[in-house]
Coordinates of C-alpha atoms and ligand atoms in Angstrom, one line a residue:
X347 CA 0.0 -0.3 -0.2
X348 CA 2.8 2.4 1.2
X349 CA 4.7 1.7 -1.8
X350 CA 1.7 2.0 -4.0
X351 CA 0.8 5.4 -2.6
X352 CA 4.3 6.5 -3.1
X353 CA 4.2 5.5 -6.7
X354 CA 1.0 7.2 -7.0
X355 CA 1.4 10.5 -5.2
X356 CA 5.1 11.4 -4.6
X357 CA 6.3 10.2 -8.1
X358 CA 3.6 11.6 -10.4
X359 CA 3.8 14.9 -8.5
X360 CA 7.5 14.6 -9.1
X361 CA 7.0 14.2 -12.7
X362 CA 4.3 16.8 -13.1
X363 CA 6.6 19.5 -11.2
X364 CA 9.3 18.9 -13.5
X365 CA 7.5 18.6 -16.7
X366 CA 6.2 22.4 -15.3
X367 CA 9.4 23.5 -14.6
X368 CA 11.3 22.2 -18.2
X369 CA 8.1 23.8 -20.0
X370 CA 7.7 26.8 -18.5
X371 CA 11.7 27.2 -19.0
X372 CA 11.9 26.3 -22.5
X373 CA 9.1 28.6 -23.3
X374 CA 10.7 31.3 -22.0
X375 CA 14.0 30.5 -23.0
X376 CA 12.3 30.1 -26.6
X377 CA 10.4 33.8 -26.2
X378 CA 13.6 35.5 -24.8
X379 CA 15.8 34.1 -27.7
X380 CA 13.5 35.3 -30.5
X381 CA 13.0 38.9 -28.6
X382 CA 16.6 38.7 -28.4
X383 CA 17.6 37.6 -31.9
X384 CA 14.7 40.0 -33.7
X385 CA 16.3 42.9 -31.5
X386 CA 19.6 42.0 -32.5
X387 CA 18.7 42.0 -36.3
X388 CA 17.1 44.9 -35.9
X389 CA 20.1 46.7 -34.6
X390 CA 22.1 45.2 -37.3
X391 CA 20.1 46.3 -40.0
X392 CA 20.0 49.8 -38.5
X393 CA 24.3 49.4 -38.7
X394 CA 24.2 48.5 -41.9
X395 CA 21.9 51.2 -43.1
X396 CA 24.0 53.6 -41.3
X397 CA 27.1 52.0 -43.2
X398 CA 25.4 52.4 -46.4
X399 CA 24.7 56.1 -45.6
X400 CA 28.2 57.0 -44.8
X401 CA 29.4 55.1 -48.1
X402 CA 27.1 56.8 -50.4
X403 CA 27.7 60.5 -49.0
X404 CA 27.9 62.8 -51.6
X405 CA 27.2 60.1 -54.5
X406 CA 23.3 60.6 -54.6
X407 CA 23.2 62.5 -57.5
X408 CA 25.6 60.7 -59.6
X409 CA 24.7 58.3 -62.3
X410 CA 21.6 56.3 -60.9
X411 CA 23.1 53.0 -62.8
X412 CA 26.7 53.2 -61.0
X413 CA 24.7 54.0 -57.8
X414 CA 22.4 50.9 -58.5
X415 CA 26.1 48.8 -58.9
X416 CA 27.2 49.8 -55.8
X417 CA 24.3 48.9 -54.4
X418 CA 23.6 45.5 -55.6
X419 CA 27.3 44.8 -54.7
X420 CA 26.4 46.0 -51.3
X421 CA 24.0 44.1 -50.7
X422 CA 25.6 40.5 -52.0
X423 CA 28.3 41.3 -49.7
X424 CA 26.5 41.9 -46.2
X425 CA 23.4 39.5 -47.3
X426 CA 21.1 42.1 -47.3
X427 CA 18.6 44.1 -49.0
X428 CA 19.7 47.5 -49.5
X429 CA 17.3 50.1 -51.2
X430 CA 18.3 53.8 -52.1
X431 CA 15.0 55.9 -52.5
X432 CA 14.6 59.8 -53.0
X433 CA 12.5 61.8 -51.3
X434 CA 9.5 61.5 -53.7
X435 CA 9.7 57.5 -53.5
X436 CA 11.5 57.4 -56.7
X437 CA 13.9 54.2 -56.1
X438 CA 17.3 54.8 -56.5
X439 CA 19.1 51.8 -56.6
X440 CA 18.2 48.4 -55.3
X441 CA 20.6 45.2 -54.8
X442 CA 17.8 42.8 -55.5
X443 CA 15.8 44.4 -58.1
X444 CA 15.7 47.0 -61.2
X445 CA 15.0 50.2 -59.8
X446 CA 13.4 51.2 -62.8
X447 CA 11.0 48.2 -62.7
X448 CA 10.0 49.0 -58.9
X449 CA 7.0 51.3 -58.2
X450 CA 7.1 54.1 -55.8
X451 CA 8.1 53.4 -52.0
X452 CA 7.1 56.9 -50.8
X453 CA 4.1 55.3 -49.0
X454 CA 6.1 52.0 -47.7
X455 CA 5.5 52.1 -43.7
X456 CA 9.3 52.4 -42.4
X457 CA 9.8 55.5 -45.4
X458 CA 6.6 57.3 -44.4
X459 CA 8.0 57.2 -40.6
X460 CA 11.7 58.4 -41.7
X461 CA 10.1 60.8 -43.9
X462 CA 8.0 61.9 -40.3
X463 CA 11.3 62.5 -38.4
X464 CA 10.5 58.8 -36.6
X465 CA 12.3 55.6 -36.5
X466 CA 12.0 53.9 -39.2
X467 CA 11.3 50.2 -38.9
X468 CA 8.7 47.7 -40.0
X469 CA 7.8 44.1 -40.5
X470 CA 5.6 43.1 -43.2
X471 CA 5.2 41.4 -46.6
X472 CA 7.2 42.8 -49.5
X473 CA 5.2 42.7 -52.5
X474 CA 8.4 43.2 -54.7
X475 CA 10.2 40.0 -52.9
X476 CA 7.0 37.9 -51.9
X477 CA 8.2 37.4 -48.5
X478 CA 7.8 38.5 -45.4
X479 CA 10.6 40.6 -44.4
X480 CA 12.1 43.3 -41.5
X481 CA 13.1 46.8 -42.6
X482 CA 15.1 49.3 -41.0
X483 CA 14.8 52.8 -42.8
X484 CA 17.8 55.6 -42.3
X485 CA 17.3 59.3 -43.4
X486 CA 20.0 60.6 -45.4
X487 CA 21.0 64.3 -44.8
X488 CA 23.2 66.6 -46.9
X489 CA 23.8 70.1 -45.2
X490 CA 20.8 69.9 -43.4
X491 CA 18.6 68.7 -46.3
X492 CA 16.8 65.1 -46.9
X493 CA 18.3 63.9 -50.1
X494 CA 17.2 60.2 -49.8
X495 CA 16.5 57.3 -47.4
X496 CA 18.6 54.0 -47.0
X497 CA 16.4 51.0 -45.9
X498 CA 17.9 47.7 -45.6
X499 CA 15.9 44.6 -45.4
X500 CA 16.3 41.0 -44.3
X501 CA 13.8 38.2 -45.1
X502 CA 12.0 37.2 -41.6
X503 CA 12.0 33.5 -43.0
X504 CA 15.8 33.4 -42.5
X505 CA 15.3 34.3 -38.8
X506 CA 12.1 32.1 -38.4
X507 CA 14.6 29.5 -39.5
X508 CA 17.2 30.0 -37.1
X509 CA 14.7 30.7 -34.3
X510 CA 13.2 27.2 -35.1
X511 CA 16.4 25.6 -35.1
X512 CA 17.1 26.6 -31.6
X513 CA 13.9 25.9 -30.7
X514 CA 14.4 22.2 -31.8
X515 CA 17.5 22.0 -29.8
X516 CA 16.1 23.6 -26.5
X517 CA 13.2 21.0 -27.1
X518 CA 15.5 18.1 -27.6
X519 CA 17.8 19.3 -24.3
X520 CA 14.3 20.0 -22.0
X521 CA 13.4 16.0 -23.6
X522 CA 16.5 14.8 -22.6
X523 CA 16.9 16.6 -18.9
X524 CA 13.5 15.6 -18.5
X525 CA 14.3 11.7 -19.2
X526 CA 17.6 11.9 -17.5
X527 CA 15.9 13.4 -14.3
X528 CA 12.7 11.0 -14.7
X529 CA 15.3 8.2 -14.3
X530 CA 17.4 9.4 -11.5
X531 CA 14.3 10.3 -9.6
X532 CA 13.0 7.1 -9.9
X533 CA 16.4 5.7 -8.4
X534 CA 16.4 8.1 -5.7
X535 CA 12.6 7.1 -5.1
X536 CA 13.4 3.5 -5.1
X537 CA 16.3 4.0 -2.4
X538 CA 14.3 5.7 -0.4
X539 CA 11.1 3.7 -0.6
X540 CA 13.2 0.2 -0.1
X541 CA 13.9 0.7 3.3
X542 CA 10.0 2.1 4.1
X543 CA 9.0 -1.1 2.1
X544 CA 11.1 -3.5 4.3
X545 CA 10.3 -1.2 7.3
X546 CA 6.6 -1.5 6.2
X547 CA 6.4 -5.3 5.7
X548 CA 8.6 -5.7 9.3
X549 CA 5.6 -4.2 11.0
X550 CA 3.5 -6.4 9.4
X551 CA 5.4 -9.1 10.8
X552 CA 5.1 -7.5 13.7
X553 CA 1.8 -7.1 13.8
X554 CA 1.3 -10.9 13.1
X555 CA 3.2 -11.7 16.3
X556 CA 6.6 -12.9 14.3
X557 CA 8.1 -10.6 17.3
X558 CA 11.7 -12.8 16.8
X559 CA 12.0 -11.2 13.2
X560 CA 13.9 -8.5 13.0
X561 CA 14.3 -5.4 10.5
X562 CA 17.5 -5.1 8.1
X563 CA 19.0 -1.9 9.5
X564 CA 19.3 0.8 6.5
X565 CA 22.4 3.1 6.3
X566 CA 20.4 6.1 6.1
X567 CA 20.5 7.7 9.6
X568 CA 16.6 8.6 10.5
X569 CA 15.6 5.4 8.8
X570 CA 18.3 3.6 10.2
X571 CA 17.8 4.7 14.1
X572 CA 13.7 4.0 13.1
X573 CA 14.7 0.9 12.6
X574 CA 16.6 0.2 15.6
X575 CA 14.1 1.3 17.5
X576 CA 11.0 -0.7 16.1
X577 CA 13.3 -3.9 16.3
X578 CA 13.7 -2.9 20.0
X579 CA 10.4 -2.4 20.4
X580 CA 9.6 -6.1 18.9
X581 CA 12.2 -7.1 21.3
X582 CA 10.3 -5.7 24.4
X583 CA 6.6 -6.4 23.5
X584 CA 7.9 -10.4 23.1
X585 CA 9.7 -10.2 26.7
X586 CA 6.2 -8.8 27.9
X587 CA 4.1 -10.8 26.1
X588 CA 6.2 -14.0 26.9
X589 CA 5.4 -13.0 30.9
X590 CA 2.0 -12.2 30.4
X591 CA 1.8 -15.7 28.5
X592 CA 3.8 -17.4 31.9
X593 CA 1.7 -15.8 34.5
X594 CA -1.6 -16.7 32.7
X595 CA -0.4 -20.3 32.3
X596 CA 0.6 -20.1 35.8
X597 CA -2.4 -18.8 37.1
X598 CA -5.0 -21.1 35.1
X599 CA -2.6 -24.2 36.0
X600 CA -3.1 -22.8 39.7
X601 CA -7.1 -22.2 39.4
X602 CA -7.7 -25.5 37.4
X603 CA -5.4 -27.0 40.3
X604 CA -7.8 -25.6 42.9
X605 CA -10.4 -27.6 44.9
X606 CA -12.4 -24.8 45.1
X607 CA -14.6 -23.5 42.8
X608 CA -13.6 -19.8 41.6
X609 CA -15.8 -17.5 39.3
X610 CA -14.9 -14.3 38.2
X611 CA -18.5 -12.4 37.4
X612 CA -18.7 -8.7 35.6
X613 CA -21.1 -6.2 36.5
X614 CA -23.3 -7.5 33.9
X615 CA -23.5 -10.6 36.1
X616 CA -21.8 -12.5 33.1
X617 CA -19.1 -14.8 33.7
X618 CA -15.7 -13.5 32.7
X619 CA -14.1 -17.0 33.7
X620 CA -14.2 -20.1 35.6
X621 CA -12.3 -22.8 36.7
X622 CA -12.4 -26.8 36.4
X623 CA -14.0 -27.3 40.3
X624 CA -16.7 -24.5 39.2
X625 CA -17.8 -26.1 36.1
X626 CA -17.6 -29.6 37.2
X627 CA -20.2 -28.2 40.4
X628 CA -22.4 -27.0 37.8
X629 CA -22.1 -29.6 35.2
X630 CA -20.6 -27.2 32.7
X631 CA -17.9 -27.1 30.5
X632 CA -15.2 -24.3 31.7
X633 CA -14.3 -23.1 28.4
X634 CA -17.8 -23.0 27.2
X635 CA -18.9 -20.6 29.7
X636 CA -17.8 -17.1 28.9
X637 CA -19.8 -14.4 28.7
X638 CA -23.0 -16.3 29.7
X639 CA -25.1 -15.0 32.1
X640 CA -24.9 -16.2 35.7
X641 CA -28.7 -17.7 35.6
X642 CA -28.2 -19.6 32.6
X643 CA -25.4 -21.8 34.5
X644 CA -26.9 -21.9 37.6
X645 CA -30.6 -21.3 38.6
X646 CA -30.1 -21.5 42.5
X647 CA -31.4 -18.4 43.5
X648 CA -29.1 -18.5 46.1
X649 CA -25.9 -18.2 44.5
X650 CA -27.5 -15.1 42.4
X651 CA -28.7 -13.2 45.6
X652 CA -25.2 -13.9 46.9
X653 CA -23.4 -12.5 43.8
X654 CA -25.9 -9.1 44.0
X655 CA -24.9 -9.0 47.6
X656 CA -20.8 -8.8 46.9
X657 CA -21.5 -6.3 43.9
X658 CA -24.2 -4.0 45.5
X659 CA -22.6 -4.5 48.6
X660 CA -19.0 -4.0 47.8
X661 CA -17.9 -6.0 50.7
X662 CA -16.5 -9.3 51.3
X663 CA -19.4 -11.7 52.1
X664 CA -19.2 -15.2 53.3
X665 CA -22.2 -17.4 53.6
X666 CA -23.4 -21.2 53.3
X667 CA -25.3 -21.8 50.0
X668 CA -27.3 -24.5 49.2
X669 CA -28.0 -25.2 45.3
X670 CA -29.6 -28.4 43.8
X671 CA -27.7 -29.4 40.8
X672 CA -28.6 -33.5 40.2
X673 CA -28.8 -33.6 43.6
X674 CA -28.9 -31.2 46.6
X675 CA -25.6 -29.6 47.4
X676 CA -23.8 -27.1 50.1
X677 CA -21.3 -24.7 49.3
X678 CA -19.6 -22.3 51.3
X679 CA -19.4 -19.1 49.4
X680 CA -16.7 -16.5 49.3
X681 CA -17.2 -13.7 47.6
X682 CA -15.3 -10.6 47.0
X683 CA -15.6 -7.6 44.8
X684 CA -13.2 -7.6 41.6
X685 CA -11.2 -4.2 40.8
X686 CA -9.2 -3.1 38.1
X687 CA -6.0 -1.4 38.1
X688 CA -7.4 2.1 38.8
X689 CA -9.6 0.6 42.0
X690 CA -13.5 0.6 39.5
X691 CA -15.4 -2.3 40.4
X692 CA -15.3 -4.8 37.0
X693 CA -17.2 -7.3 39.1
X694 CA -16.9 -10.0 41.8
X695 CA -14.9 -13.1 42.4
X696 CA -16.6 -16.1 43.7
X697 CA -14.9 -19.0 45.7
X698 CA -17.1 -21.9 46.4
X699 CA -16.0 -24.6 48.6
X700 CA -18.2 -27.9 48.1
X701 CA -19.0 -28.9 51.6
X702 CA -21.9 -31.1 51.0
X703 CA -19.7 -34.5 52.0
X704 CA -19.2 -32.8 55.6
X705 CA -22.4 -31.6 56.0
X706 CA -23.4 -35.1 55.0
X707 CA -21.1 -36.7 57.5
X708 CA -22.5 -34.1 60.5
X709 CA -25.5 -35.4 59.7
X710 CA -24.3 -39.1 60.1
X711 CA -22.9 -38.0 63.3
X712 CA -25.8 -36.1 64.4
X713 CA -28.2 -39.4 63.5
X714 CA -26.0 -41.8 65.0
X715 CA -25.9 -40.1 68.4
X716 CA -29.6 -39.6 68.2
X717 CA -29.4 -43.5 67.6
X718 CA -27.0 -44.1 70.5
X719 CA -28.8 -42.0 72.9
X720 CA -32.1 -43.9 72.0
X721 CA -30.6 -47.1 72.0
X722 CA -29.3 -46.6 75.5
X723 CA -31.9 -45.0 77.1
X724 CA -34.1 -47.7 76.2
X725 CA -32.5 -50.7 78.7
X726 CA -31.7 -47.9 81.1
X727 CA -35.2 -46.5 81.3
X728 CA -36.2 -50.1 82.3
X729 CA -33.3 -50.7 84.5
X730 CA -34.2 -47.5 86.6
X731 CA -37.9 -48.5 86.5
X732 CA -37.2 -51.9 88.2
X733 CA -34.9 -50.4 90.8
X734 CA -37.5 -47.7 91.5
X735 CA -39.8 -50.8 91.9
X736 CA -37.6 -52.9 94.1
X737 CA -36.9 -49.7 96.3
X738 CA -40.3 -49.2 96.7
X739 CA -41.0 -52.3 98.4
X740 CA -40.6 -55.1 95.6
X741 CA -37.7 -56.1 97.4
X742 CA -39.6 -57.5 100.4
X743 CA -41.5 -59.7 97.8
X744 CA -38.8 -62.2 97.2
X745 CA -40.3 -63.6 94.0
X746 CA -41.0 -60.5 92.2
X747 CA -37.4 -59.0 93.6
X748 CA -35.9 -62.5 91.6
X749 CA -37.8 -61.5 88.4
X750 CA -36.9 -57.5 88.2
X751 CA -33.1 -58.4 89.2
X752 CA -33.1 -60.8 86.2
X753 CA -34.7 -58.3 84.1
X754 CA -32.3 -55.8 85.2
X755 CA -29.5 -57.9 84.8
X756 CA -30.4 -58.8 80.7
X757 CA -31.0 -54.9 80.2
X758 CA -27.5 -54.4 81.8
X759 CA -25.9 -56.9 79.6
X760 CA -27.5 -55.7 76.7
X761 CA -26.1 -51.8 77.3
X762 CA -23.0 -53.6 78.0
X763 CA -23.3 -55.4 74.2
X764 CA -24.3 -52.0 72.7
X765 CA -21.2 -50.6 74.2
X766 CA -18.7 -53.5 73.3
X767 CA -20.2 -53.1 69.9
X768 CA -19.7 -49.3 69.3
X769 CA -16.5 -49.7 71.2
X770 CA -15.2 -52.5 68.6
X771 CA -16.5 -50.1 65.6
X772 CA -14.9 -47.5 66.8
X773 CA -11.6 -48.8 66.8
X774 CA -11.9 -50.4 63.7
X775 CA -12.8 -47.4 62.5
X776 CA -9.8 -45.6 63.8
X777 CA -7.7 -48.5 62.7
X778 CA -8.7 -47.9 59.4
X779 CA -8.0 -44.5 59.4
X780 CA -4.3 -44.5 61.1
X781 CA -3.5 -47.6 59.0
X782 CA -2.6 -49.2 62.2
X783 CA -4.2 -52.4 61.7
X784 CA -2.0 -55.2 62.0
X785 CA -2.2 -58.2 58.7
X786 CA -0.5 -61.3 58.8
X787 CA -1.1 -64.9 56.8
X788 CA -3.6 -66.7 58.3
X789 CA -5.3 -70.2 57.6
X790 CA -8.9 -68.8 56.5
X791 CA -10.3 -72.0 57.0
X792 CA -9.2 -72.5 60.6
X793 CA -10.2 -69.2 61.4
X794 CA -13.7 -69.8 60.1
X795 CA -13.8 -73.0 62.0
X796 CA -13.1 -71.3 65.3
X797 CA -15.9 -69.1 64.6
X798 CA -18.6 -72.1 63.6
X799 CA -17.1 -73.6 66.9
X800 CA -18.4 -70.5 69.2
X801 CA -21.7 -70.8 67.7
X802 CA -22.5 -74.7 67.9
X803 CA -23.6 -74.5 71.2
X804 CA -26.4 -72.2 70.1
X805 CA -27.2 -74.1 67.0
X806 CA -27.3 -77.0 68.9
X807 CA -30.1 -75.4 71.1
X808 CA -32.0 -74.7 67.9
X809 CA -31.3 -78.1 66.1
X810 CA -29.7 -76.5 63.3
X811 CA -27.0 -77.7 61.5
X812 CA -23.4 -75.6 60.4
X813 CA -22.6 -77.2 56.8
X814 CA -18.7 -76.7 56.0
X815 CA -17.5 -76.2 52.2
X816 CA -14.0 -75.1 52.0
X817 CA -11.5 -74.3 49.6
X818 CA -8.4 -76.3 50.4
X819 CA -5.2 -74.4 51.7
X820 CA -6.8 -70.9 51.9
X821 CA -4.3 -68.4 53.3
X822 CA -4.9 -64.8 53.4
X823 CA -2.9 -61.5 54.6
X824 CA -5.5 -60.5 57.5
X825 CA -6.3 -59.3 61.1
X826 CA -7.6 -62.6 62.4
X827 CA -9.0 -61.7 65.4
X828 CA -11.4 -59.0 63.4
X829 CA -12.0 -61.4 60.5
X830 CA -12.9 -64.2 62.9
X831 CA -15.6 -61.5 64.4
X832 CA -17.1 -60.7 61.5
X833 CA -17.7 -64.5 60.5
X834 CA -18.9 -64.9 63.9
X835 CA -21.6 -61.8 63.4
X836 CA -22.8 -63.3 60.0
X837 CA -23.3 -66.9 61.6
X838 CA -25.0 -65.3 64.8
X839 CA -27.4 -63.6 62.5
X840 CA -28.0 -66.7 60.4
X841 CA -28.6 -69.2 63.1
X842 CA -30.5 -66.3 65.2
X843 CA -32.8 -65.2 62.1
X844 CA -33.4 -69.3 61.0
X845 CA -35.7 -71.6 62.7
X846 CA -35.4 -74.8 64.2
X847 CA -34.2 -77.6 62.0
X848 CA -32.6 -75.4 59.2
X849 CA -29.1 -75.8 57.6
X850 CA -26.7 -72.6 57.7
X851 CA -23.8 -73.3 54.9
X852 CA -20.5 -71.9 55.5
X853 CA -18.2 -71.6 52.3
X854 CA -14.8 -70.5 51.2
X855 CA -13.9 -69.6 47.8
X856 CA -10.6 -68.8 46.2
X857 CA -10.7 -66.6 43.1
X858 CA -7.7 -65.1 40.9
X859 CA -7.4 -62.2 43.3
X860 CA -9.3 -62.9 46.1
X861 CA -11.2 -64.7 48.3
X862 CA -15.1 -65.1 49.5
X863 CA -16.6 -65.9 52.6
X864 CA -20.1 -67.0 52.2
X865 CA -22.7 -67.7 54.6
X866 CA -26.1 -68.9 53.5
X867 CA -29.4 -69.7 55.9
X868 CA -32.6 -70.2 54.9
X869 CA -34.2 -68.0 57.4
X870 CA -36.9 -65.7 56.5
X871 CA -34.9 -63.9 54.0
X872 CA -34.8 -59.9 53.7
X873 CA -37.1 -57.9 51.3
X874 CA -35.6 -56.0 48.4
X875 CA -36.3 -52.6 49.9
X876 CA -34.3 -52.8 53.0
X877 CA -31.0 -54.1 51.4
X878 CA -29.4 -51.0 50.5
X879 CA -29.6 -49.7 54.4
X880 CA -29.2 -53.2 55.7
X881 CA -25.4 -52.2 56.4
X882 CA -25.8 -49.2 58.7
X883 CA -25.4 -48.7 62.3
X884 CA -28.4 -49.5 64.1
X885 CA -30.3 -50.4 61.8
X886 CA -33.0 -53.1 61.8
X887 CA -35.7 -54.3 60.3
X888 CA -38.5 -55.3 62.9
X889 CA -37.3 -53.6 66.0
X890 CA -38.9 -54.9 68.8
X891 CA -38.5 -58.4 67.3
X892 CA -35.1 -57.9 67.1
X893 CA -34.4 -56.7 70.2
X894 CA -36.1 -59.2 72.0
X895 CA -33.6 -62.0 70.0
X896 CA -30.6 -59.1 71.6
X897 CA -29.6 -57.9 68.8
X898 CA -27.8 -54.6 69.0
X899 CA -28.1 -53.3 65.0
X900 CA -24.2 -53.0 65.0
X901 CA -23.7 -56.6 64.0
X902 CA -23.7 -56.3 60.2
X903 CA -22.3 -52.6 60.6
X904 CA -19.0 -54.0 62.1
X905 CA -18.8 -56.4 59.5
X906 CA -19.3 -54.2 56.7
X907 CA -16.2 -51.7 58.4
X908 CA -14.0 -55.2 59.0
X909 CA -14.4 -55.8 55.6
X910 CA -13.6 -52.3 54.8
X911 CA -10.7 -52.4 56.6
X912 CA -9.2 -54.7 54.8
X913 CA -9.8 -53.0 51.4
X914 CA -12.8 -55.4 50.7
X915 CA -16.5 -55.8 50.5
X916 CA -19.6 -57.3 52.0
X917 CA -22.2 -58.1 50.0
X918 CA -25.9 -59.4 50.4
X919 CA -28.3 -61.4 48.4
X920 CA -31.9 -62.4 49.7
X921 CA -35.0 -64.0 48.5
X922 CA -38.0 -63.4 51.1
X923 CA -39.1 -66.9 52.4
X924 CA -35.9 -68.7 51.2
X925 CA -33.3 -67.2 53.0
X926 CA -30.1 -65.1 52.8
X927 CA -26.5 -65.3 51.4
X928 CA -23.8 -62.6 52.9
X929 CA -20.6 -62.9 51.3
X930 CA -16.9 -60.9 52.5
X931 CA -15.5 -60.6 49.6
X932 CA -11.5 -60.0 50.1
X933 CA -8.1 -59.2 48.7
X934 CA -5.3 -62.2 49.0
X935 CA -2.6 -59.9 49.1
Ligands
LIG1475 P1 -28.4 -57.5 65.0 O1 -27.5 -57.2 66.1 O2 -29.9 -56.6 65.5 O3 -28.9 -58.5 64.5 P2 -27.3 -56.8 62.4 O4 -26.9 -55.3 61.9 O5 -26.8 -57.9 62.9 O6 -28.3 -56.5 64.0 O7 -28.7 -56.7 61.8 C1 -29.5 -55.7 61.3 C2 -30.5 -56.4 60.6 O8 -30.4 -57.5 59.9 C3 -31.6 -57.1 62.0 O9 -32.4 -56.5 62.4 C4 -32.5 -58.0 60.9 O10 -33.6 -57.7 60.6 C5 -31.7 -58.3 59.2 N1 -30.7 -59.2 59.5 C6 -29.6 -59.4 59.2 N2 -29.1 -60.9 59.5 C7 -30.1 -61.3 58.8 C8 -30.3 -62.8 58.6 N3 -29.5 -63.8 58.0 N4 -31.9 -63.0 57.9 C9 -32.7 -62.2 57.8 N5 -32.4 -61.0 58.5 C10 -31.4 -60.6 59.0

């Protein structure tokens, strides 16, 4: 573009100025030359007339043929037409013609002028010679008396030829000078414009972001320092851009690595940016939310009100928010104003901490304390009641007293059992958390057998057979005491819930990387809807009946925690009316 503009504007202008200047000069030179030539010729004609006048002094009255002869010789020698005319207009002699044949010259303008005492000059067409002539006439006086007129003339065509040939040369000269200076102009223009074009191309490269490019430095002083300055500017720009990119990458890495959700919102409540954690909270893609309204991303009124508070209130706000995004979620929100470098408000920055898990744990803990209190209160109320009855006189009735004491004893045992189970649970949980549970290579079949032995008495009372089918040579790294307790709990339930004469089957199975301990009974089975919550603490299907059977509601919870302590699981399959199968599944290593 610059190049084109230079050619289109600068160079034609230069050419125009040059042509005008040369034209004006040529015109002026030619006009002056013509004037000069005519003036010079006129003064020469005057000189020749004067010379002829001096030469002819005293000869005017001589023989006209002699006068005419002199006239002709003079004319030939001086290349001038010379005419001698008497005051009455009669031609006495003429260098080019026979005077006798010539007409009276009294009315010729140059002669008229001289006769009237003026300078005789004229430029006109000669009727005698049939061409345009320049005339000069001088008066000849003898003793103060006019005796005749000397007239000299030359054809103007001679002069015009001369002028034309000079004109031609000037014209050729001008053309040559014009061409030369056009060429020189072009060379100068090229020399000036090349560095400019290079600089323009360099600047375009810089604009495209190729900041490693360097402009060639031209020799000329100003352009040279301009190129140096541009190169330096590109270097500094590159450094700054590199710094900004590095900082941005660091910030992005920091933000996307954060567990907390971070959202920047502008004054129009549109999202400026959002990190990965925040996008995950709202189930959107972090790269696609820029420019969207907050309300499009989350319907949570709480969150929108929170942002309003930050932007309008202009203070740091901290609150707990409940939002629904595929399920109830609790967020701890911290909001501050976003300000630009001149401390003008440009939006809000909100940091969100997902506290749903903490909330859920809090609830579990609260429920647990409720349950524990409830579980402990029932036997304690009963104990207190019987103790009061005894104190109020029942002690004196030995039969009642014995019965009441029996109840008190049973309830105390129940309290003890609950507390022991709770302690066991808490020990397992703590052990798992701290990793303090010890594992050693153990014979699994022997362990299961020990658990069976402990329940044989109870099974015998109910005429229940305990069948066993063991994988030979099954050993694994486990905590023997805990795993025995888990099997015992499962067996205990199986025997407890089976009716008389049924069979309980205990199986051990070895698979590729894990082993299973399976306890199957032919008891009442468990309806499907209860299965998901079966392993929760204090969860019982039929509270009252179960309590009578002496259950604490913690047995399966303990099994679950023991399995988890071994990085394994416990599962249940059950068909109501036909029986249940509980399976502990643990890794071999
Ligand atoms: P408990 O100590 O009261 O037995 P558990 O945690 O061991 O408590 O069991 C929880 C509940 O699961 C029991 O109340 C019972 O209703 C049900 N349950 C457990 N094992 C069996 C089983 N083998 N057959 C039928 N129901 C069972």
